[in-house]
Amino acid sequence: MVLIIGLGVTGLMIYQRAARIPEWYVKAQTIRDDPDVEKRTAIKLQSWANKVSSGNPATKSAEDRQLTVVLTADDINRLIVKWSQSAGLDEKLGQYIRDIRVRLTDGAITIAGKYVEYEKVVSVTFRPQTDPSGYIRIKLDSMRVGEQTLPLVVLNDQQVRLTGNVARQARSALPRLGIDEHSVATRATSDLYYTSLAADLFAGRTPQAYAFIGRLSGFSSEDPLVTRVRSMQIREGEMTLKLETLDDAERESFLNKLRSVANNSPLLP
């Protein structure tokens, strides 16, 4: 009887913790809009993407090929709110999760949202790691429902489904994969990377971090610039990124990793 009561109390505590909404998430939903947020964030990135992808790539110096940008959690969340509809986030994810918000703290990135089916806040936390070559990899650190931490083993089923989905997507995308000498990628390349990134993270791997940057009007929306994350520093409420375009060898290595998924084979390190 004592054991049953103890299990009941433990279950109640877990349920209560799962039902709580993290304080940071509540605050992130009350951030005021700022009409200049795109000018100091997205447009800065897009302008650099335009510049570095124009002209003769052989004339670009190492300094030209790199960009350091500072992003605050508040500005990231403002952009999420602005772009949820225009970028199709609501359409793609709205039936599963909504009101996505980001937290930057203690060297980690937390992404949270309201899980529609259960009306609870679900969050995942990632930590950047520097590999021996000096570039950044990403590791899944934890997952929570409300304030209750979940064992990562609960992701096993999701990981199996994702791996199969990635392989199917890769096979259909193979003819459309590509990155040119300017580090400009096809949309199929960026879509497959982000899907395979999720599968890698859920499988407990630490994939290399890349970022695809859309370019300003006048260029096709199908041609984002692909960059490798050279460094990532996360402080309370702020993240500093150093991005770098790819050289010939890096472009081929990156595409080979994506092509390897088509046969449902493990991703290369």
C-alpha angles and dihedrals in degrees: 000000000000089000092051091049090048092051090047093052091047091050091050091050091050091049092049092049090048091052094053119101112225112248093231090055092053091051092047090059093057099054112129121241118255118203091207097054095100092047094057096038122021098026091050090054094044093049091053090047090053093049099045093046094051128085128007110341090206089067094055113109124216087257092052091052094055133070130184115204132178118212127184124212089237092056093046089053092047089054091048090055092046095047102037091099103025094050093044097246093132091049095047100039107016096099090055108028136003142180094040116194135178132220126196115198144129095008093306142102118221121193117192138174143160111275102224100211095055101022092230130127112253121191138182125198125209131191126203118228129192113232125211091268090059097250129118129264125184127228128192104235106178147337128217141186105208103319095330116106115223125210109253089232087081086073094063096094091045090050092053091051092046093050091054092046092049092051092051092046091048093052092052092043098049096098090050100046115112149130121197130214090273091059089251110148134198118252089246089060094053093044093051093046094055093046092048089046090060091048091050094049094048089049091057096252125135106228125194114265120242130169127207115209124198117223129232123271114292092058125083115265086227095070114070121172113247117216135177118231105243096181139356125194119184123194130165106308095345140083128194116202130188111200127192133189118236128259123218096273094046092050092053093045091050093049091047090056091054093045090052090064092063090079091044088249120150115276114257116251 
